[in-house]
XYZ file of C-alpha atoms in Angstrom:
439
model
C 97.284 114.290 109.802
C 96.751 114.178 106.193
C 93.484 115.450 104.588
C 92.025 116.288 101.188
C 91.393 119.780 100.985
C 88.745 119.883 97.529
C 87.640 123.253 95.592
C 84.069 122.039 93.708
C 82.144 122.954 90.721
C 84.909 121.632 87.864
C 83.706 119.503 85.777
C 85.978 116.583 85.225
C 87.485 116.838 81.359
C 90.309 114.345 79.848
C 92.028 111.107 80.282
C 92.681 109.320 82.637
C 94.382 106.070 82.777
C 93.470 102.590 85.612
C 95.798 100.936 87.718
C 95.934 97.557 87.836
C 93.562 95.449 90.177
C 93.856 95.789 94.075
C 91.848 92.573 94.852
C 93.641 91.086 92.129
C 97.053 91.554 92.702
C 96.316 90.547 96.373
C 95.735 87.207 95.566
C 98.245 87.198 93.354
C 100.938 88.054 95.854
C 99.871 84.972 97.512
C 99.546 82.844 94.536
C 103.172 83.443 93.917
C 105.155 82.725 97.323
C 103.760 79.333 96.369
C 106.758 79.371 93.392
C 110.072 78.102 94.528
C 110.910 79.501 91.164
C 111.015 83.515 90.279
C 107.850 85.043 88.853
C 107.095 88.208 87.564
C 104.017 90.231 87.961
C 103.088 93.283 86.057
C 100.898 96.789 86.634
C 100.656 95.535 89.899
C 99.389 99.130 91.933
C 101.247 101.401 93.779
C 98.802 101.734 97.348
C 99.242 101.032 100.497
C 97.492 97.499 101.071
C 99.684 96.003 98.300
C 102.769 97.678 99.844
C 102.233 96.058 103.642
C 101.437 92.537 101.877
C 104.420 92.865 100.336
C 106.301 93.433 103.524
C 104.392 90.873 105.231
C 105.473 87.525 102.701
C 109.400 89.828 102.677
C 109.470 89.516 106.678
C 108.096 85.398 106.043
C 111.673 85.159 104.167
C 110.520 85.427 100.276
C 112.330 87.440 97.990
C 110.749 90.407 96.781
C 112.341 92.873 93.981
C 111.786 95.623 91.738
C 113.724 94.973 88.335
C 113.659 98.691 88.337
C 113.960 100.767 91.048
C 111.965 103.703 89.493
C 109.331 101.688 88.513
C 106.673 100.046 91.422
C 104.167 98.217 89.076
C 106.521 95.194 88.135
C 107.851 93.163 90.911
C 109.519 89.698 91.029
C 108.720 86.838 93.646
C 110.975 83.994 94.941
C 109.080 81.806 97.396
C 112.173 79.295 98.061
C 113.590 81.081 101.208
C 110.172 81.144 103.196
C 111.729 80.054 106.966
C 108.262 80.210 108.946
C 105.022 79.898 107.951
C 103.187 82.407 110.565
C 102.576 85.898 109.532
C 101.758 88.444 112.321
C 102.210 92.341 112.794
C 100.751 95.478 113.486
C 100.349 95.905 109.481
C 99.047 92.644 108.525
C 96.111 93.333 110.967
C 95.144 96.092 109.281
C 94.440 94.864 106.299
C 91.983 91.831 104.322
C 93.686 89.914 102.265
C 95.763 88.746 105.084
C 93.481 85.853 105.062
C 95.306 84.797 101.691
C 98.178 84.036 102.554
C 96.847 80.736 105.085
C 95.590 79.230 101.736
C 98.740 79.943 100.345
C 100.719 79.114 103.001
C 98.479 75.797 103.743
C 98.827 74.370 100.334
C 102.358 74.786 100.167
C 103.600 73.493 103.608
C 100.726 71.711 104.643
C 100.556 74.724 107.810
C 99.682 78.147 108.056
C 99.357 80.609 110.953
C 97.681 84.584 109.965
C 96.863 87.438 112.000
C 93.310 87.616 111.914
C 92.226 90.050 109.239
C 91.419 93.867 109.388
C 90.453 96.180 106.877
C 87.781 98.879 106.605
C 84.862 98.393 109.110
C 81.643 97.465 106.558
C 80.119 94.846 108.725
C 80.699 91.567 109.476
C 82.755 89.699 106.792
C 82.854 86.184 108.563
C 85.504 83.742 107.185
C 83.642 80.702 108.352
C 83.001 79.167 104.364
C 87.323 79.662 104.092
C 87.404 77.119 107.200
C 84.840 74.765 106.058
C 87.142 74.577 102.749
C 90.164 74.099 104.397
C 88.772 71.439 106.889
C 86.780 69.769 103.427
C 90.333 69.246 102.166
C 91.690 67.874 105.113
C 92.887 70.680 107.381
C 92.365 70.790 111.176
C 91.608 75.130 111.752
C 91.795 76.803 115.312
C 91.977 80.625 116.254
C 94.684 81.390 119.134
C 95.640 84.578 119.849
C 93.951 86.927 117.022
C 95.505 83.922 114.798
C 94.047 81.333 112.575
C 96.136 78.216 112.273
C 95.717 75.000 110.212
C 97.348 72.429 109.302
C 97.274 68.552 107.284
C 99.784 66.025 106.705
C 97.965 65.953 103.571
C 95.311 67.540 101.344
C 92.387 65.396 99.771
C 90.667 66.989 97.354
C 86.858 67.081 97.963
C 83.305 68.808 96.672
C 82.758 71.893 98.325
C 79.407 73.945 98.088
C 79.799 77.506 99.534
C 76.647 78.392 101.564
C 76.970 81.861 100.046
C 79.200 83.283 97.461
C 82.169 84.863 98.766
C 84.928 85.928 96.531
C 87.513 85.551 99.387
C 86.512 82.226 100.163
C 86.705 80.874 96.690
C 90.072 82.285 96.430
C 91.585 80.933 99.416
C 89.902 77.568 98.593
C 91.818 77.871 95.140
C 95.148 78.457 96.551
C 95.059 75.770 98.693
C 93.275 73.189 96.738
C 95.608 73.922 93.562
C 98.415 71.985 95.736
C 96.283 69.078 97.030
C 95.867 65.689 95.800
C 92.833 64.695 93.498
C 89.957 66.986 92.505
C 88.573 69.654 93.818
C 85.095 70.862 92.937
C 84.125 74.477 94.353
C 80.189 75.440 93.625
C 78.612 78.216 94.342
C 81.858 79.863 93.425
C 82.198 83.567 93.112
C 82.555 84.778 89.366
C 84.333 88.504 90.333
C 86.892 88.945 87.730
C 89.628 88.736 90.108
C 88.923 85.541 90.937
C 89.509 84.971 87.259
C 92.897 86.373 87.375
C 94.495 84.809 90.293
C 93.503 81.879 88.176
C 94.702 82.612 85.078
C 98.200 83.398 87.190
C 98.148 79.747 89.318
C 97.530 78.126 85.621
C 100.839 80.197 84.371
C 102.434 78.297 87.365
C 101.351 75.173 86.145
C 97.963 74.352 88.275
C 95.085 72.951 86.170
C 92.416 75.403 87.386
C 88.869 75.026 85.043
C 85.270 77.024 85.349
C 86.927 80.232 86.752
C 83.880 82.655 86.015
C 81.620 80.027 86.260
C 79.813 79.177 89.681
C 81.592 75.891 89.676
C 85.343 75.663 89.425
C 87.249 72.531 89.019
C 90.861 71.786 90.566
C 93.192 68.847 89.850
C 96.312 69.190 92.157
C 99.701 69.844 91.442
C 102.917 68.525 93.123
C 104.656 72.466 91.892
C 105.011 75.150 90.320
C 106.839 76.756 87.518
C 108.146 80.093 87.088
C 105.545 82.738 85.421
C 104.947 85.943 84.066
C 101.729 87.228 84.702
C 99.889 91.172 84.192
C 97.156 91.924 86.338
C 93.761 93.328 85.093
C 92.631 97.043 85.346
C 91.048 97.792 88.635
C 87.257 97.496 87.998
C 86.267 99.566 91.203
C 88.800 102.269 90.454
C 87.268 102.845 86.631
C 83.982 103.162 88.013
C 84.860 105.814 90.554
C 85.891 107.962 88.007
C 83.445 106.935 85.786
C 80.904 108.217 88.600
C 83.408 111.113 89.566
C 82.703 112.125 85.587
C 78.672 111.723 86.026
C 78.376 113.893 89.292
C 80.529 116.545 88.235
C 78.575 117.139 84.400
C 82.340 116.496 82.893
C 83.510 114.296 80.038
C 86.035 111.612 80.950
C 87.926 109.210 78.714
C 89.172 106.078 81.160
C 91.432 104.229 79.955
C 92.755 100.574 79.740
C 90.033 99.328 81.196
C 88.249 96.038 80.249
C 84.589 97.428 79.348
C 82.999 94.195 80.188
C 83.663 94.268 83.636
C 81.812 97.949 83.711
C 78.566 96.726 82.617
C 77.164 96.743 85.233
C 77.961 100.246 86.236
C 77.275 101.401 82.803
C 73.667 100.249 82.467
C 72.752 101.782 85.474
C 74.697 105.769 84.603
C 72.869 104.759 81.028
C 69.271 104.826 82.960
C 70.679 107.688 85.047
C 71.084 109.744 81.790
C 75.085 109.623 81.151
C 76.092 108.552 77.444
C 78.987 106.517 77.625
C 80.477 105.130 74.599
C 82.823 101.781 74.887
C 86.242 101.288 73.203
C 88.026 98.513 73.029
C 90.182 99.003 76.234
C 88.406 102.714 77.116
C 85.072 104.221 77.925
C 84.527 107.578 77.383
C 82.015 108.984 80.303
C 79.840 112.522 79.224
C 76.844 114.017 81.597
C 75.368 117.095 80.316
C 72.081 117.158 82.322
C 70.984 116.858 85.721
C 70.445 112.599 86.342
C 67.573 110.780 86.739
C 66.841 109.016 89.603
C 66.972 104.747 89.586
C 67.035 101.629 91.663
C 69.752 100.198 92.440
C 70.863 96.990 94.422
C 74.263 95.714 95.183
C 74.619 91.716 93.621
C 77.580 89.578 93.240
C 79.370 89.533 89.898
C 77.800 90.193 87.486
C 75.679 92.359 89.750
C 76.431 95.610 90.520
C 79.394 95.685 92.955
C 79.087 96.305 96.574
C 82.427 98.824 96.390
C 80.528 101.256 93.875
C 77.253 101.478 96.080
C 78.543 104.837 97.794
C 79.741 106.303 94.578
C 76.693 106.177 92.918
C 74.881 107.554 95.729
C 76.680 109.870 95.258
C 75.367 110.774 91.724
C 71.838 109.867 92.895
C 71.628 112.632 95.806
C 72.310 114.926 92.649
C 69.160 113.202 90.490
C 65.494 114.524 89.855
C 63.855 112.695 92.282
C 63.919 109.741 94.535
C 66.299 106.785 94.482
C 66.263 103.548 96.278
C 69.780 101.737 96.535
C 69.797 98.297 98.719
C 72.818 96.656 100.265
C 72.871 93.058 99.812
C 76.291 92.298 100.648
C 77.594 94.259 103.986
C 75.006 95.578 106.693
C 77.513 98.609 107.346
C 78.158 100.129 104.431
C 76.275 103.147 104.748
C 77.992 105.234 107.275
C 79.089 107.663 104.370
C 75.237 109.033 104.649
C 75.611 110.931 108.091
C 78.734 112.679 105.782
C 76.937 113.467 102.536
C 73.897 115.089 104.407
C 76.379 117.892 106.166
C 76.699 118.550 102.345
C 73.409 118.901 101.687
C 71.915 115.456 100.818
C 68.630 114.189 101.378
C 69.248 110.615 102.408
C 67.144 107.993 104.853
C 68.323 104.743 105.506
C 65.989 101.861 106.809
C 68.104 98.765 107.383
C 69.512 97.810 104.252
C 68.166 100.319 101.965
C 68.970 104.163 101.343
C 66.228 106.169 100.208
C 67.809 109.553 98.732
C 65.930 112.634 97.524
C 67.763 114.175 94.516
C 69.149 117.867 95.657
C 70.571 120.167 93.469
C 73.530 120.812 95.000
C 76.525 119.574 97.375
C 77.735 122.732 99.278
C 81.367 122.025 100.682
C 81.750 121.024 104.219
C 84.196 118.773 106.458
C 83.534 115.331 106.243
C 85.288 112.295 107.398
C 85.732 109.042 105.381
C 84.933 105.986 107.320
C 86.238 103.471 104.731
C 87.819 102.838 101.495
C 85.205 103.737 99.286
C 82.978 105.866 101.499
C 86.315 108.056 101.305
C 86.458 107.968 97.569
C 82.718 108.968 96.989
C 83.189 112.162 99.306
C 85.997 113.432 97.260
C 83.312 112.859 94.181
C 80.711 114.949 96.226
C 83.487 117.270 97.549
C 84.381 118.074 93.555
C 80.674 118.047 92.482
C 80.064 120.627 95.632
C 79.945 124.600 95.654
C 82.736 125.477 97.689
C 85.522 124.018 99.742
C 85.560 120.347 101.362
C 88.015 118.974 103.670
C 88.205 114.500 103.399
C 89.556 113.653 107.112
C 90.907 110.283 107.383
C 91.883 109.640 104.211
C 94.363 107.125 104.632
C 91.629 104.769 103.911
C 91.687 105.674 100.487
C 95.336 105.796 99.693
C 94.369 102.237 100.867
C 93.022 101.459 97.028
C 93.691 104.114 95.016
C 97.174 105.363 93.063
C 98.022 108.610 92.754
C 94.317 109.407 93.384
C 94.650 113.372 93.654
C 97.007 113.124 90.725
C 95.002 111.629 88.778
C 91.768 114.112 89.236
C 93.748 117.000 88.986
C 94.918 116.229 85.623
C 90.849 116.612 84.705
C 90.774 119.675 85.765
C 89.645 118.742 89.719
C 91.205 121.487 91.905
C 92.367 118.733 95.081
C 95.460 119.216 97.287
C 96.825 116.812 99.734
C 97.473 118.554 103.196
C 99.192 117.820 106.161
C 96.841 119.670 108.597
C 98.232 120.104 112.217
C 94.874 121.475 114.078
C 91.632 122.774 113.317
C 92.760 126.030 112.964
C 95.496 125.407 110.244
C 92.770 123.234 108.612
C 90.432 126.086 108.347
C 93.115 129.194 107.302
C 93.900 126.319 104.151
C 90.085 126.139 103.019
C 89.680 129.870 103.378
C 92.730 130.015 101.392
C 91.864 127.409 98.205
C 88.356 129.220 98.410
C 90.028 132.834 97.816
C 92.393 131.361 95.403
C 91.928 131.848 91.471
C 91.726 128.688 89.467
């Protein structure tokens, strides 16, 4: 089983440089099976849920290629060879944005049947405002064997209000809608930059997509689309890991191609927590030289501050001068990563939706075991922030969302190493090793 095994008390110094978007290119990938033509997508990321989505629309019958073999961030689609329009398998399951592909799949051919999505356990992330799209434009939606199948003989377009905003539901409204006949009018609509980008992409194709950004999009129908070329955005979530990874570890980080506006959220609140940060025109530059200062924060949708940065901040808050408050407004399960950060030392209490953490002045290294995505990426910030050795269990999670993630921290000076640990025994001789070793 692979594991992070983490030496702390670096600080973090350099460059580093952002993949593209995750949630991005996974709407993307849909968006483009929809093309009987070839398009080409660019600094698409190398992890592991873009990988099995990939494998998911190759086993449908699309045509999937690298134009070079060496390099994984540009890819070419061909959606003319699709021969079934059901997607099931062990991977599929395990992952999200499965849930794309029956908007996709829906618009195109009118029917779509997906393996009910996985993904990390957060709480319930219902996908009851996707139906009530898909049955505004005309769709009849059932669930039959951990599948969801719909299907038309035509799609209307119609006025949909989303009873909350959910950026999945928007999306998958998009797809679908970009194919039907007449106007559709989503409001409510979530404004997450991604959502911007698989737009920007289905108007490359030739849909006429308006108000993406806005809470109310507009979509007049097309009868097909074109061949594209289309680079996804910098991943949002990954910059402000590191950007947090920087803060909790007193280092000075320069991240690169990033689009600062999306950040500004994260930004402000490192800015109240006593970081300096300094924005470039596709970099910020990231320098804590003091112990932080405790805030308030609350997870909001776009431009809020995002749900998949509330455990990496927490991170930097257990480290403040005094008590934080940080409230969950999006999942009810996202604070599992607590029970992990208190065997390193953190003062946390969490009341329903709210964590109330005591600053401490110190992680001390311990084993801890990432329950999700981003819970696994904030314990490697605590593990490099920590005194001592830390062992990440489970981290497959991460490699989930995040390139070359040890790779990256190591060229800032992180001491990290990627293990394949048989027992508990083998784990232990390796941490008593990287804590005798000489860096």
């Amino acid at each position: 089983m692979e594991q992070y095994l983490i030496k702390g008390g670096n600080p973090l110094v350099g460059e580093v440089e952002i993949s593209g978007a995750k949630n991005s290119a996974l709407g993307i990938l849909a968006a483009a099976i929809m093309c009987d033509e070839t398009v080409t997508i660019r600094n698409l990321p190398d992890v592991n849920d873009i990988n099995v989505f990939l494998n998911a629309v190759i086993s449908i019958g699309a045509e999937v290629h690298y134009p070079n073999p060496k390099d994984r961030h540009t890819v070419t689609i061909n959606g003319s060879g699709i021969r079934t329009h059901e997607v099931d398998n062990d991977y599929i399951r395990k992952i999200r944005a499965s849930y794309y592909l029956i908007g996709a799949l829906l618009g195109k051919y009118r029917e779509a049947g997906v393996a009910l999505p996985g993904g990390c356990n957060i709480g319930s992330r219902p996908i009851d405002q996707h139906q009530k799209g898909f049955k505004a434009l005309g769709a009849k939606v059932w669930i039959d064997r951990g599948m969801i199948f719909t299907s038309a003989d035509e799609l209307n377009g119609k006025h949909i209000y989303l009873d909350v905003v959910s950026v999945g539901a928007t999306i998958n409204i998009m797809l679908a809608a970009s194919r039907a006949k007449g106007m559709t009018i989503i409001e409510n609509a979530a404004k997450e930059p991604h959502v911007v980008d698989v737009a920007q992409f289905l108007n490359q194709m030739g849909a006429n997509i308006k108000g993406a950004g806005t809470d109310m999009i507009k979509i007049i129908g097309v009868d097909h689309f074109k061949a594209a070329d289309h680079e996804i955005i910098p991943d949002q979530i990954e910059a402000g890991t590191f950007m947090c990874a920087a803060v909790a570890t007193k280092g000075d980080v320069t991240i690169k191609h990033v689009i600062p506006k999306h950040l500004e959220s994260i930004s402000a609140k490192l800015i109240e927590m006593g970081a300096e940060i300094e924005e470039l025109d596709d970099a910020v530059r990231v320098v804590a030289t003091r112990r932080l200062s405790p805030t308030t924060v609350k997870t909001m949708p776009y431009p809020g501050f995002p749900t998949d940065m509330q455990s990496q901040i927490a991170v930097c808050l257990s480290l403040a001068d005094g008590t934080s408050l940080v409230t969950e407004k999006i999942f009810e399960n996202r604070f599992k990563y607590t029970d992990e950060l208190t065997k390193m030392g953190a003062n946390i209490k969490v009341e329903g939706n709210t964590a109330f953490i005591t600053g401490v002045e110190k992680y001390t290294g311990a084993v801890v075991v990432a329950s999700d995505l981003r819970a696994g990426a904030a314990l490697v910030i605590a593990g490099l922030a920590a005194d001592g050795c830390t062992c990440v269990e489970q981290i497959q999670y991460i490699q989930r969302g995040y390139e070359n993630f040890e790779e990256k921290i190591r060229s800032l000076g992180g001491v990290i190493e990627r293990v394949d640990v048989d027992d508990r025994v083998d784990r232990d001789r390796m941490m008593r090793k990287m804590s005798l070793a000489a860096y």
